CSV table of C-alpha atoms and ligand atoms in Angstrom, one decimal:
chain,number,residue,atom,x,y,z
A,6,UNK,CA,-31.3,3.1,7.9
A,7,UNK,CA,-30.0,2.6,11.3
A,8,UNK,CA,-26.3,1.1,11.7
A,9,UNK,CA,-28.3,-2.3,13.5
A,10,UNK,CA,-30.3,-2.7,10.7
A,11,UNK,CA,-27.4,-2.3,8.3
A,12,UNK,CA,-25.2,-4.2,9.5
A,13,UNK,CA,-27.7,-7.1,9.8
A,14,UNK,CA,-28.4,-6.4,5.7
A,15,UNK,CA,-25.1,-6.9,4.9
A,16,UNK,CA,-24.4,-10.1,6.9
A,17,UNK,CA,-27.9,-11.4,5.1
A,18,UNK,CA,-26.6,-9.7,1.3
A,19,UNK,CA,-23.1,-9.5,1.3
A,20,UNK,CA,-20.1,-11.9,0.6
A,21,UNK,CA,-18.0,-12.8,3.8
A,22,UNK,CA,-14.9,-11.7,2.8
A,23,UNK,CA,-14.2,-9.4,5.5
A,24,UNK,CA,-14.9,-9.0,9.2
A,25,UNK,CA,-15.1,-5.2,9.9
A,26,UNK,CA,-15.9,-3.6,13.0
A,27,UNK,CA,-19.3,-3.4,13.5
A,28,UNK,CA,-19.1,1.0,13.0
A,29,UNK,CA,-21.4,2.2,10.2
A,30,UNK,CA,-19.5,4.8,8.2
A,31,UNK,CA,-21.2,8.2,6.5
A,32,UNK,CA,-18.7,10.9,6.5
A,33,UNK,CA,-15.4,11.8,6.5
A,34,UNK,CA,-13.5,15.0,7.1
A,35,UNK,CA,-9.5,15.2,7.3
A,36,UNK,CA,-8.7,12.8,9.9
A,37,UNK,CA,-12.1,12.3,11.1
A,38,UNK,CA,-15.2,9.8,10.5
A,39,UNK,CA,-18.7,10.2,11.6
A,40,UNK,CA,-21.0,7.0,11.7
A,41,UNK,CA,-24.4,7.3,10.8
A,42,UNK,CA,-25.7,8.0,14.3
A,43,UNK,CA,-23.4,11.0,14.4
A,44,UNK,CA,-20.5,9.2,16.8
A,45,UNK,CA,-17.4,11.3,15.4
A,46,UNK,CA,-13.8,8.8,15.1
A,47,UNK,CA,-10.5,9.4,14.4
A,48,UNK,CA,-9.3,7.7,12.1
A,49,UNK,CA,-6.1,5.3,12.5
A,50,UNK,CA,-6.5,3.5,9.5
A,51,UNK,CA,-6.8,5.6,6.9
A,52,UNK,CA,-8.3,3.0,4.3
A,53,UNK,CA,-4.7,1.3,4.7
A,54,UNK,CA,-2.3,4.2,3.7
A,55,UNK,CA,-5.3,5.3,0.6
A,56,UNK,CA,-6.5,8.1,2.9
A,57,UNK,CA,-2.8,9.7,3.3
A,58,UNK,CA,-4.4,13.7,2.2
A,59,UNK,CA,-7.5,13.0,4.8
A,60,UNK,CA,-10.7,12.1,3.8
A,61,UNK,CA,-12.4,14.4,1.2
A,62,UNK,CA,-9.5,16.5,0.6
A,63,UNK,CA,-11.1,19.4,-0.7
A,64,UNK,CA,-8.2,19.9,-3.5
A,65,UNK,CA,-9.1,16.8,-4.7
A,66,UNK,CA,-12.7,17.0,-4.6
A,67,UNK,CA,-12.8,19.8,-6.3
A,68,UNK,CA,-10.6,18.1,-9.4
A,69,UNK,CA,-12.8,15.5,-9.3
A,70,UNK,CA,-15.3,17.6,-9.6
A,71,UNK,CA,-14.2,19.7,-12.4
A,72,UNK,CA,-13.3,16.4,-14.5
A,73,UNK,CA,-16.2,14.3,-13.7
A,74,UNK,CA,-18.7,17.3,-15.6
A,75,UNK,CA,-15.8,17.5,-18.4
A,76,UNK,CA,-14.5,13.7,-19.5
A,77,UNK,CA,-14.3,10.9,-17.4
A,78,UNK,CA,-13.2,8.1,-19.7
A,79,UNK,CA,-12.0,7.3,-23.2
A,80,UNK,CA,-10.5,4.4,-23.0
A,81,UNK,CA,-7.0,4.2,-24.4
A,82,UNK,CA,-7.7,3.7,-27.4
A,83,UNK,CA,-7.9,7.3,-27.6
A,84,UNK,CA,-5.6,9.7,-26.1
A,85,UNK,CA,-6.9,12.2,-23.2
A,86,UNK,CA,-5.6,15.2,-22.0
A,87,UNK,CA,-4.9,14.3,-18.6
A,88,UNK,CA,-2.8,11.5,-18.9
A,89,UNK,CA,0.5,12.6,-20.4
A,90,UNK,CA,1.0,15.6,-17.8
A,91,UNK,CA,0.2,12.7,-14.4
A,92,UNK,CA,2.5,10.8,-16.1
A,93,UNK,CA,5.3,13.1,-16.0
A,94,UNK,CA,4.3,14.4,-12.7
A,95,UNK,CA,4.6,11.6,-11.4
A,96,UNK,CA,8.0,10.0,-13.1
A,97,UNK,CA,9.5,13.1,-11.9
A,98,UNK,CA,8.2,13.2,-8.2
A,99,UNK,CA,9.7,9.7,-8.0
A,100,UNK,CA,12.5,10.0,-10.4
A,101,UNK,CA,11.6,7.5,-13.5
A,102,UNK,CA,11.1,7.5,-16.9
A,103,UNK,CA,8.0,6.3,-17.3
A,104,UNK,CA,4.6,5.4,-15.7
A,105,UNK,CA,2.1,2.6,-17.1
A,106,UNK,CA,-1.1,3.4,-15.1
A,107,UNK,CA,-3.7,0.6,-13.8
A,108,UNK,CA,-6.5,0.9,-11.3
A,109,UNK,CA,-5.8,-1.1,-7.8
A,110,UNK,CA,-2.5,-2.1,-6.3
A,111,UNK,CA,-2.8,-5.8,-7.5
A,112,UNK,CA,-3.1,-4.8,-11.0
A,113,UNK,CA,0.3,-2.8,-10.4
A,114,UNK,CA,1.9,-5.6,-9.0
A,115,UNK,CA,0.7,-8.2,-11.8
A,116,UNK,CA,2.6,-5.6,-14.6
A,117,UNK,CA,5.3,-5.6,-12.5
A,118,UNK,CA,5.5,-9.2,-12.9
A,119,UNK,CA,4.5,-9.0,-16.1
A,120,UNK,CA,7.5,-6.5,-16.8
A,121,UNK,CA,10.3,-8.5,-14.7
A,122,UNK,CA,9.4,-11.7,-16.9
A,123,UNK,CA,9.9,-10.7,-19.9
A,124,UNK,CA,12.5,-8.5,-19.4
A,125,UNK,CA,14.1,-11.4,-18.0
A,126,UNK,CA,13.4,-13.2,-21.4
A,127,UNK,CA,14.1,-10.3,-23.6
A,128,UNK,CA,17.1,-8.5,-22.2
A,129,UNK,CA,18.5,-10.9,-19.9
A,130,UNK,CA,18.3,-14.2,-22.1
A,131,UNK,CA,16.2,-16.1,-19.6
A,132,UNK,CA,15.0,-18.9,-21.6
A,133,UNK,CA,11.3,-18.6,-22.2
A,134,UNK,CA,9.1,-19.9,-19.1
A,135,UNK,CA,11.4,-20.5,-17.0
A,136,UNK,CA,12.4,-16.8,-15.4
A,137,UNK,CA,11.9,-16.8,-11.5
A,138,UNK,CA,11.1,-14.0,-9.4
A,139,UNK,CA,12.1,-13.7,-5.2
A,140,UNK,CA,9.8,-12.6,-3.0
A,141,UNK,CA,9.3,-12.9,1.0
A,142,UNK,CA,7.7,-14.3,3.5
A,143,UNK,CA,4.8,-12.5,5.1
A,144,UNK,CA,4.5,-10.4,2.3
A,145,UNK,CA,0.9,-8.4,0.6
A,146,UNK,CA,0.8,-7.7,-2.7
A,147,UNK,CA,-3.0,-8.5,-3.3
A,148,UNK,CA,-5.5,-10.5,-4.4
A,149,UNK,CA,-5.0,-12.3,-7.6
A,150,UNK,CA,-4.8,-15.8,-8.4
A,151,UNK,CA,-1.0,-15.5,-9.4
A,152,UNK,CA,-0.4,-12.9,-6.8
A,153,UNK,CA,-1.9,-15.2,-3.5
A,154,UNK,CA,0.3,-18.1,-5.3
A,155,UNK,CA,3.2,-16.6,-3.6
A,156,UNK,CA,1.3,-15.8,-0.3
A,157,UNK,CA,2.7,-17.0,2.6
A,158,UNK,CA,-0.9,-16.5,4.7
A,159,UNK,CA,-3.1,-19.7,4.3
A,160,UNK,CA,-6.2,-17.7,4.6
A,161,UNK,CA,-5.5,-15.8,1.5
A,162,UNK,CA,-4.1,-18.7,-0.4
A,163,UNK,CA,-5.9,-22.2,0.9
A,164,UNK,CA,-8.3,-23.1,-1.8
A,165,UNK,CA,-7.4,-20.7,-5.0
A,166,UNK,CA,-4.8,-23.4,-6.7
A,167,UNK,CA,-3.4,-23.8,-8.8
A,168,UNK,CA,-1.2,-21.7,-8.8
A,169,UNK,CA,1.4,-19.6,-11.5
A,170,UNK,CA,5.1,-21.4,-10.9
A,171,UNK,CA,8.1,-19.3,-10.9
A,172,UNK,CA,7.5,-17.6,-7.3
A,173,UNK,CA,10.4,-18.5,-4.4
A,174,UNK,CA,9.6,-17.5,-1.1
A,175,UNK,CA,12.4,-16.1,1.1
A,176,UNK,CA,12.8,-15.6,4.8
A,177,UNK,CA,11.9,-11.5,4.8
A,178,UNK,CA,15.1,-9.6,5.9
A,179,UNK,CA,17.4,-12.7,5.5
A,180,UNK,CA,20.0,-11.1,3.2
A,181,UNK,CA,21.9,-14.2,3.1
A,182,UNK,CA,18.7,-16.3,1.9
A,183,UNK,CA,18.9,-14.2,-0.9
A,184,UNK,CA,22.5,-14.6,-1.6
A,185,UNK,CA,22.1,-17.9,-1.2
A,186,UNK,CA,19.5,-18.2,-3.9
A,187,UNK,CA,21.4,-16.0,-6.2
A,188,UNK,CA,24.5,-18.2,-6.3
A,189,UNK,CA,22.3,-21.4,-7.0
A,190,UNK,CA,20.1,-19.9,-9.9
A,191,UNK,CA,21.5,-16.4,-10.6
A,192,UNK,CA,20.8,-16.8,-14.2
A,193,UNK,CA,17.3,-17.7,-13.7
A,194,UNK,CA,16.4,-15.0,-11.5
A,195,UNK,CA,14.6,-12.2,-13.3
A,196,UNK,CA,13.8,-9.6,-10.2
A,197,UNK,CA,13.4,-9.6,-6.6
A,198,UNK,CA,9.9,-8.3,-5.5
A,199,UNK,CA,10.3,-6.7,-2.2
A,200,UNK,CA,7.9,-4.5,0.3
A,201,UNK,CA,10.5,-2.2,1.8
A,202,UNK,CA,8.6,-2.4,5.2
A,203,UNK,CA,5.9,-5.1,5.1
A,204,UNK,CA,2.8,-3.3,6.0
A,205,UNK,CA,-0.2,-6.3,6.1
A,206,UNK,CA,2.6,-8.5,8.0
A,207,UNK,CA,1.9,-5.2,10.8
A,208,UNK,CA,5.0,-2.2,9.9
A,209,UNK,CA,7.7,-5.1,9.9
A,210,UNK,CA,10.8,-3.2,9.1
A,211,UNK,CA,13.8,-5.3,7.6
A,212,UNK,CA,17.2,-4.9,9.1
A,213,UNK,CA,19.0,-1.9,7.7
A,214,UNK,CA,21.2,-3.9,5.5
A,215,UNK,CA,18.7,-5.3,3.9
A,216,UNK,CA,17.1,-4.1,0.8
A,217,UNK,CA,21.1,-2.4,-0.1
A,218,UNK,CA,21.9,-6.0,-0.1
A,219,UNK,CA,19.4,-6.7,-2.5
A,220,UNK,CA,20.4,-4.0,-4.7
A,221,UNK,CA,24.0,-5.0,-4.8
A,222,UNK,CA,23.4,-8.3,-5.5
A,223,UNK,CA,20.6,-7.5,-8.4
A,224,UNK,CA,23.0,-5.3,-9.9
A,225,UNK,CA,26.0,-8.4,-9.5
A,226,UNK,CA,23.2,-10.8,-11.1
A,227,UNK,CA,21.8,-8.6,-13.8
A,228,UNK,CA,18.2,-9.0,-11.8
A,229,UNK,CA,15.8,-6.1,-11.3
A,230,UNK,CA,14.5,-5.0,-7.7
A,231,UNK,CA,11.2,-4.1,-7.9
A,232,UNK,CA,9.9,-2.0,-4.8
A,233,UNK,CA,6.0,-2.4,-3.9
A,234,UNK,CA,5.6,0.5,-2.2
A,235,UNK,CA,1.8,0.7,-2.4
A,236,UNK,CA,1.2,0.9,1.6
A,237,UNK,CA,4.7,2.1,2.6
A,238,UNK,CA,4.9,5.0,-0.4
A,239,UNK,CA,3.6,8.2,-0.9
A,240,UNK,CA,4.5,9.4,2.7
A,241,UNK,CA,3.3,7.3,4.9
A,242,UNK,CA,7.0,5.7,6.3
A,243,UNK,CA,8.3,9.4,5.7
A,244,UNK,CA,9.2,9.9,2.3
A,245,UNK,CA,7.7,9.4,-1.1
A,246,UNK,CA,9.2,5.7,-1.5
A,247,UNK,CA,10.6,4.1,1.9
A,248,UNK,CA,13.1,2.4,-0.9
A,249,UNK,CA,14.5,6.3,-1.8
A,250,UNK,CA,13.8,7.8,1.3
A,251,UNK,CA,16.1,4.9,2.5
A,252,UNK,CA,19.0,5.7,0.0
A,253,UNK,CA,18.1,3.0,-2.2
A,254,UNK,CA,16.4,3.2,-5.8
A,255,UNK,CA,14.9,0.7,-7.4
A,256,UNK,CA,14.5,-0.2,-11.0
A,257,UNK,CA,11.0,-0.3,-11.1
A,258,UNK,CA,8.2,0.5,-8.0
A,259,UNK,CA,4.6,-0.2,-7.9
A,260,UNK,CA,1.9,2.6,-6.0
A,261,UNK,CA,-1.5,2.9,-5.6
A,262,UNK,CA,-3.7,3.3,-2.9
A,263,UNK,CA,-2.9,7.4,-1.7
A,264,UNK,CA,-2.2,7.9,-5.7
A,265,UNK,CA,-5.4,8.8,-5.5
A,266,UNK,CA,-6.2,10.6,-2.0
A,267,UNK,CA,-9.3,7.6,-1.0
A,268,UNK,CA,-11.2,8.8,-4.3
A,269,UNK,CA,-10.9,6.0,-7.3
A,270,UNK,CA,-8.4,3.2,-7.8
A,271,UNK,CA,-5.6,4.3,-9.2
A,272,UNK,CA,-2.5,2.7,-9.0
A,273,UNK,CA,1.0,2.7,-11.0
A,274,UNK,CA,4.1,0.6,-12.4
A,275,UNK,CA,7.3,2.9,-12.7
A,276,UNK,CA,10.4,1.7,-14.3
A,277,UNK,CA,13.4,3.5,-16.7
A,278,UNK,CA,12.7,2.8,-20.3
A,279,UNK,CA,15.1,0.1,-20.4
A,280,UNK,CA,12.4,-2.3,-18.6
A,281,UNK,CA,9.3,-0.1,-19.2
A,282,UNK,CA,10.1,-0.5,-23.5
A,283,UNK,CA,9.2,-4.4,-22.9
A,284,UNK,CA,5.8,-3.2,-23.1
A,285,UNK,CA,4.5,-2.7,-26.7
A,286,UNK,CA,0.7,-1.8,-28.2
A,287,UNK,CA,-1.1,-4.9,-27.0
A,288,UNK,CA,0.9,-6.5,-24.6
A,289,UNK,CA,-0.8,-5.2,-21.7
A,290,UNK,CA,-3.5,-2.4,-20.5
A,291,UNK,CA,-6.7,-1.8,-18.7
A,292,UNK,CA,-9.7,-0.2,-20.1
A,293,UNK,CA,-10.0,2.0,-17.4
A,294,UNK,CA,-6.4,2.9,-16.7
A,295,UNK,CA,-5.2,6.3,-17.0
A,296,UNK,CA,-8.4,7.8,-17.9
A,297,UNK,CA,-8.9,11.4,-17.5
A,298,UNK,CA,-10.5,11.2,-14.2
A,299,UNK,CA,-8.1,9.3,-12.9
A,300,UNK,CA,-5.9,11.4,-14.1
A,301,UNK,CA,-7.1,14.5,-12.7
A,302,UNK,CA,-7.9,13.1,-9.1
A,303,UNK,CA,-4.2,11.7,-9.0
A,304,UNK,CA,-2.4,14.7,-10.1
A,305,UNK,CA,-4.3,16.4,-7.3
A,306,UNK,CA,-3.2,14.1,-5.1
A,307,UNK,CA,0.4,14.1,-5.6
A,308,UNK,CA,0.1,17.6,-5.1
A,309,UNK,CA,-1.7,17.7,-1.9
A,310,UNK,CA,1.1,15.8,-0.6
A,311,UNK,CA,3.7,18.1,-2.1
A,312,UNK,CA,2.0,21.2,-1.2
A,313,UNK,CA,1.1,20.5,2.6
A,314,UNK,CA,4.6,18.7,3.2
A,315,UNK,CA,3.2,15.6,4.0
A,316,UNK,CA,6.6,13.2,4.0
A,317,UNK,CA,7.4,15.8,6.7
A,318,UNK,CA,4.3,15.8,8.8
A,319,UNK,CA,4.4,12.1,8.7
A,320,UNK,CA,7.7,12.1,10.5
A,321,UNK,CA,6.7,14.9,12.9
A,322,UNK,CA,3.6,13.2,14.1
A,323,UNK,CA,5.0,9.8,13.5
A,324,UNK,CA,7.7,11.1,16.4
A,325,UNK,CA,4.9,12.1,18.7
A,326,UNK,CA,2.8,9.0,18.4
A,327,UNK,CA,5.7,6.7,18.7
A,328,UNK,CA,7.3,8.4,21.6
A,329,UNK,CA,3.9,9.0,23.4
A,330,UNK,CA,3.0,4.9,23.2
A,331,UNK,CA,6.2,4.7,24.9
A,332,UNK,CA,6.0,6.9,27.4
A,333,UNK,CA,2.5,4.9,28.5
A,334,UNK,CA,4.9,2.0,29.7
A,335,UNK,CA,2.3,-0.3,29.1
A,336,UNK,CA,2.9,-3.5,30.2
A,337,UNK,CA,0.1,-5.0,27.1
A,338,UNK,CA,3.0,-4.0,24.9
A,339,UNK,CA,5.2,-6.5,23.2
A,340,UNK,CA,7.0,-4.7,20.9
A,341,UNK,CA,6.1,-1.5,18.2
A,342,UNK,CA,7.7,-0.5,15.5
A,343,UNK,CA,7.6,2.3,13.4
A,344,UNK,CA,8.4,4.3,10.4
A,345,UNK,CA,6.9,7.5,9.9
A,346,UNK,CA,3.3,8.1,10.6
A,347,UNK,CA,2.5,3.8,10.9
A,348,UNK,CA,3.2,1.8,13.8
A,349,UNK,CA,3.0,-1.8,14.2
A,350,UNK,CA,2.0,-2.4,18.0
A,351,UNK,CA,2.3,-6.4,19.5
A,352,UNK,CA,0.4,-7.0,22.3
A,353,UNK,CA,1.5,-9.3,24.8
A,354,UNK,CA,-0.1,-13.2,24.7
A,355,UNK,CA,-1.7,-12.0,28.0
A,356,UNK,CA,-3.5,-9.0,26.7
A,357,UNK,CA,-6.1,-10.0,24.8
A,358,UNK,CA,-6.1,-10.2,20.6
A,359,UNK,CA,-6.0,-7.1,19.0
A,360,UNK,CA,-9.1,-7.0,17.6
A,361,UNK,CA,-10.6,-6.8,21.0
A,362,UNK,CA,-8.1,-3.6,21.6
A,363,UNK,CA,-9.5,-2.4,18.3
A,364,UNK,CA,-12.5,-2.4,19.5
A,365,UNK,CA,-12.2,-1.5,22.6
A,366,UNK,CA,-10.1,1.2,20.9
A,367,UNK,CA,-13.5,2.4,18.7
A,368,UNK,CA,-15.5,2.6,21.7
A,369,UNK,CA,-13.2,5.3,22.8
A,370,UNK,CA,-13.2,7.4,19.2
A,371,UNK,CA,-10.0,6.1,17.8
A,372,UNK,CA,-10.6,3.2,14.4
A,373,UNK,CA,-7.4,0.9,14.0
A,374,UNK,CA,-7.0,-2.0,12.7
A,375,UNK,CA,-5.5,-6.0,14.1
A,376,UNK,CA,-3.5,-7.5,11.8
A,377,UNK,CA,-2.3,-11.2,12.0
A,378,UNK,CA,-4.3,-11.8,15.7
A,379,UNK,CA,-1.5,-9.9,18.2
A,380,UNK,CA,-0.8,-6.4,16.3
A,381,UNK,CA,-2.5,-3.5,15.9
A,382,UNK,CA,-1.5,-1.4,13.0
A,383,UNK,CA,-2.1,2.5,13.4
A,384,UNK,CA,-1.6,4.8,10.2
A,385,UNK,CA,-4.1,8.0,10.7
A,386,UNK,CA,-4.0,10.1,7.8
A,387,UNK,CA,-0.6,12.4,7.4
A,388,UNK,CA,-2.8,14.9,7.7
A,389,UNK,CA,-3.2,15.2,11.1
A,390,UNK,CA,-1.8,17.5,13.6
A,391,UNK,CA,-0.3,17.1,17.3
A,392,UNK,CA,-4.0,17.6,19.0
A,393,UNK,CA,-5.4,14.5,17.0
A,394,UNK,CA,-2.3,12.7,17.7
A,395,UNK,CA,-2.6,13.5,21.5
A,396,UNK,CA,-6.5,12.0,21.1
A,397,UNK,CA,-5.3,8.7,19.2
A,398,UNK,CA,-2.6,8.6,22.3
A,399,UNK,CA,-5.5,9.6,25.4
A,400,UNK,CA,-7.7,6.3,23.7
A,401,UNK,CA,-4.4,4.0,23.5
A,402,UNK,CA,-3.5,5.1,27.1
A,403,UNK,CA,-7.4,3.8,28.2
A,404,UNK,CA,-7.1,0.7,26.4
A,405,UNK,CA,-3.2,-0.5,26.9
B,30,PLP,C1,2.1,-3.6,-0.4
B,30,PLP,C2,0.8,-3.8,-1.1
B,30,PLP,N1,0.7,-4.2,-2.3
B,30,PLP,C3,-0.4,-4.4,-3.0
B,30,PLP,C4,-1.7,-4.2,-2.3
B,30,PLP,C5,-2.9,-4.5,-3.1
B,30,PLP,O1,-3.6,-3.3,-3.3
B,30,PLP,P1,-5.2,-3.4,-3.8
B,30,PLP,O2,-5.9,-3.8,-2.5
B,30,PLP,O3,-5.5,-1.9,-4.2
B,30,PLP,O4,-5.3,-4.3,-4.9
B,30,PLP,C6,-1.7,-3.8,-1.0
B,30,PLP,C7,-2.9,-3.6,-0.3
B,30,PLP,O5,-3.0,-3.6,0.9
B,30,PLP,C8,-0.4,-3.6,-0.3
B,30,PLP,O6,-0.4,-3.2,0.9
């Protein structure tokens, strides 16, 4: 089918929960996408930071390959023998004890939760219902009922209530907010759930005090920080956690998305045994989490971006594509931030909205994404080298 015809299909079939640009996807190499009339893109997305190895890696093709003709899924109910080794692969690229392994980031997030309350009941004598857990304004952390709850975005919480209680919504990079709420309910408090850099929100990047505020004043209030790195980990700010790379460790992180390379959901709670030992048989799980594909494709993945230096490439480039948008001196730009190989780009009121750069931006090869009506967000896949950054900055040059 043609991409006309498609699209009109899925705007007669499919639910309306997203607008996407109207390009028809069919391939994917590296950092490039071809559309099914053969246009070629590069791609500045990068499925939101799941795409971090390129698309179709062919390391982790080929272990998905090699797994999906041996064992796919056992359910835990049985043990596999692909689980235990991602496990510690992965606790020991990000320095924790253990892993519990779900499917998409929200389900990470939700045992996270899950973990912070009732550690909060069991270790820090919070009494029963009533542990609360800080979060911030502007942040993503999915889709859930409980997760939206705390949403500060009307569009992804207006109509889904009612909603889980225990959720308090701070000012995002407004230490003293958070001090604030520690010496009013410091018992209370169970964790602080935190985005290092708020990616959805468009690369907002707290003020370097921040989060080593945070961590001092968990550590004063017997409260755990838990990092949700699932869009700023795994590279794409620079490092394998922005929270490390930024000299801060948490005591428990959520990841997902680039776990996997773009192939399967799989997605990750990390914690030290003294919070991970909350969970025992029954209290929590997923049918399809950790199974032996998963497994495989994710192991693969973490190495692809150990292998081929990818933290380090995501700098490198990240360097070239934030100095080259500067050095276009383009009046449509408000402000852009960046960390590593993602950039949050205002535009000015007077430009346009950033979807209409986004597509403007498509027209001339290059797929990004507008965030929150102003921003576009640019994240290619930390695979890419200086020529593709120098196409992404020839498109940008055309259209700011
Ligand atoms: C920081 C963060 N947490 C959680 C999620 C949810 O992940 P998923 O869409 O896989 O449920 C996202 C997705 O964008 C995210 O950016």
């Amino acid at each position: 089918m043609d991409a006309r015809s498609l699209i009109e299909l899925e705007s007669r079939r499919a639910a309306r929960n997203y607008a996407p640009l109207d390009v028809v996807l069919a391939k994917g190499e590296g950092c490039w996408v071809e559309d099914v009339e053969g246009r070629r893109y590069l791609d500045c997305l990068s499925a939101y930071g799941a795409v971090n190895q390129g698309h179709c890696h062919p390391r982790i093709l080929k272990a998905l390959v090699e797994q999906a003709s041996r064992l796919t899924l056992t359910s835990r109910a049985f043990r596999n023998d692909r689980f235990a080794p991602l496990c510690r692969k992965l606790g020991d690229l990000l320095g924790f004890d253990r892993v519990l392994l779900m499917n998409t980031g929200a389900e990470a997030v939700e045992t996270a939760i899950k973990a912070a309350r009732k550690w909060g009941y069991t270790k820090k004598g919070i009494p029963e219902g009533r542990a609360e857990i800080l979060v911030f304004e502007g942040n993503f952390h999915g889709r859930t009922t409980t997760i939206v709850g705390f949403s500060s975005d009307p569009e992804s919480r207006e109509g889904f209530g009612p909603f889980a209680p225990g959720f308090t919504a701070l000012p995002f990079g407004d230490l003293e907010a958070v001090e604030a709420a520690f010496a009013a309910r410091g018992p209370g408090i169970a964790a602080v759930l935190v985005e290092p850099i708020q990616g959805e929100a468009g690369v907002i990047l707290p003020p370097d005090d921040f989060l080593p505020g945070i961590r001092a004043l968990c550590d004063t209030h017997r409260a755990l920080l838990i990092c949700d790195e699932i869009q700023s980990g795994l590279g794409r700010a620079g490092s394998m956690a922005a929270s490390l790379g930024s000299g801060v460790r948490p005591d428990a992180l959520t990841i997902g998305k680039a776990l996997s390379g773009g192939f399967y959901p799989v997605s990750a709670f990390l914690a030290d045994e003294e919070v991970m030992e909350v969970f025992g048989p029954g209290t929590h799980g997923s049918t399809y989490g950790g199974n032996p594909l998963a497994s495989a494709i994710a192991e693969a993945a973490l190495d692809v971006l150990v292998d081929e230096d990818l933290c380090g490439n995501s700098r490198a480039m990240g360097a070239q594509l934030h100095e080259g948008i500067l050095a276009l001196r383009s009046p449509k730009v408000a402000e852009i931030r960046a960390a590593g190989l993602w950039i949050g780009l205002d535009l000015e009121p007077s430009a346009g909205t950033a979807r209409a750069a986004c597509e403007e931006l498509a027209r001339h090869g290059v797929l990004a994404k507008d965030t929150h009506g102003r921003t576009i967000r640019l994240a290619p896949p930390l695979v890419a080298g200086p020529e593709e950054i120098d196409f992404a900055l020839s498109a940008l040059s055309k259209v700011l």
